[in-house]
Short mmCIF file of C-alpha atoms in Angstrom, two decimals:
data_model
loop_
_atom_site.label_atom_id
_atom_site.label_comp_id
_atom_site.label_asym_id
_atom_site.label_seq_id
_atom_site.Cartn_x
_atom_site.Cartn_y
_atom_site.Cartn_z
CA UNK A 28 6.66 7.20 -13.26
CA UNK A 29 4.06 9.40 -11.03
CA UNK A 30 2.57 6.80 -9.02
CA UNK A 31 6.14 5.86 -8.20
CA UNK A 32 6.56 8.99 -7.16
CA UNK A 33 3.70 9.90 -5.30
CA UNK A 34 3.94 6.17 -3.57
CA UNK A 35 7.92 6.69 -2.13
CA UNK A 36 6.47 9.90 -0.74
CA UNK A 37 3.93 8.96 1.57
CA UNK A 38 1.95 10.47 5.02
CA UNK A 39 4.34 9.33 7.56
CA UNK A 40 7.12 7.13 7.77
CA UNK A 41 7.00 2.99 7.72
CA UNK A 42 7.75 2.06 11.24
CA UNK A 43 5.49 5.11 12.75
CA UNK A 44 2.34 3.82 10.08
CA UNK A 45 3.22 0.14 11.55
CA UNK A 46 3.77 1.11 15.22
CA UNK A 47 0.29 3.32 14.61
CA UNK A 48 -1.60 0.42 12.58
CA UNK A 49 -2.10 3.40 9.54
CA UNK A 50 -1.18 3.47 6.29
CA UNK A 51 2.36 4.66 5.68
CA UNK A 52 0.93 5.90 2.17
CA UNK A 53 -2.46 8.03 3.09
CA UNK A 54 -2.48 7.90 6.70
CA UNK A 55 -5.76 6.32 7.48
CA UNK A 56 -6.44 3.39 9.66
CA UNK A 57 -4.46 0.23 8.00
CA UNK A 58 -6.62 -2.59 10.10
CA UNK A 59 -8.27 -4.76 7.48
CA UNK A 60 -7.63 -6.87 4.92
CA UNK A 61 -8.95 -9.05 2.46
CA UNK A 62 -6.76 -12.02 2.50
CA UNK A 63 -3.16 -13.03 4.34
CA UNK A 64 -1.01 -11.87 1.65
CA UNK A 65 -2.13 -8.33 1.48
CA UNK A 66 -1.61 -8.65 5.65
CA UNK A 67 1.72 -9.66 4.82
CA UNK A 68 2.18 -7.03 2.26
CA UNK A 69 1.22 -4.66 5.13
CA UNK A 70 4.25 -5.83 7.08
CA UNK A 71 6.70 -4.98 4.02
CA UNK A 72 5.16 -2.17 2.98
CA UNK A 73 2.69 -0.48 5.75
CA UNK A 74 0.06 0.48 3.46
CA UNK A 75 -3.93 -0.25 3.27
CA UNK A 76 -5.80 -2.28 1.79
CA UNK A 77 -6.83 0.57 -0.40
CA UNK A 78 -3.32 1.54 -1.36
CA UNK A 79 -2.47 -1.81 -2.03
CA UNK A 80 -5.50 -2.52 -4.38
CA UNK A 81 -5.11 0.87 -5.80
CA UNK A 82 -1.04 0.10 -7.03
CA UNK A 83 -0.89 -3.65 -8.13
CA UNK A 84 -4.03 -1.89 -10.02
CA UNK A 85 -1.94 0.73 -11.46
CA UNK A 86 0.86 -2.26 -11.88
CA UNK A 87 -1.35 -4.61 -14.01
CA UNK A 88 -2.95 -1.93 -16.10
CA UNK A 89 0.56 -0.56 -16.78
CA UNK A 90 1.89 -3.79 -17.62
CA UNK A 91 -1.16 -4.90 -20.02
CA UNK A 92 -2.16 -7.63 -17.85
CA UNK A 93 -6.14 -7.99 -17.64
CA UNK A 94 -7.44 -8.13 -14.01
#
């Protein structure tokens, strides 16, 4: 689906966004987080808060499951 799509795309590749502390998805600075697990998310994945919040978003909607 399209935010598959445009989320295996991304700015830049995984081990230059974690070696740069950015956001493998959009690029900008990948530094804070709200809680451990989306800092450990940032480790599998390299993207921001942002990007996080703005797929397991897309996931739950997608899925039917109320936030």
């Amino acid at each position: 689906d399209k935010i598959h799509v445009e989320h295996a795309l991304g700015s830049m590749k995984r081990s230059e966004a974690l070696q740069k502390n950015k956001c493998q998805m959009c690029g900008k600075d990948a530094s804070s987080f709200n809680d451990d697990a989306s800092k450990k998310e940032y480790l599998l994945t390299a993207w921001c808060q942002s990007c996080q919040d703005e797929y397991w978003n897309y996931e739950a909607s997608a899925s039917g499951v109320d936030e």
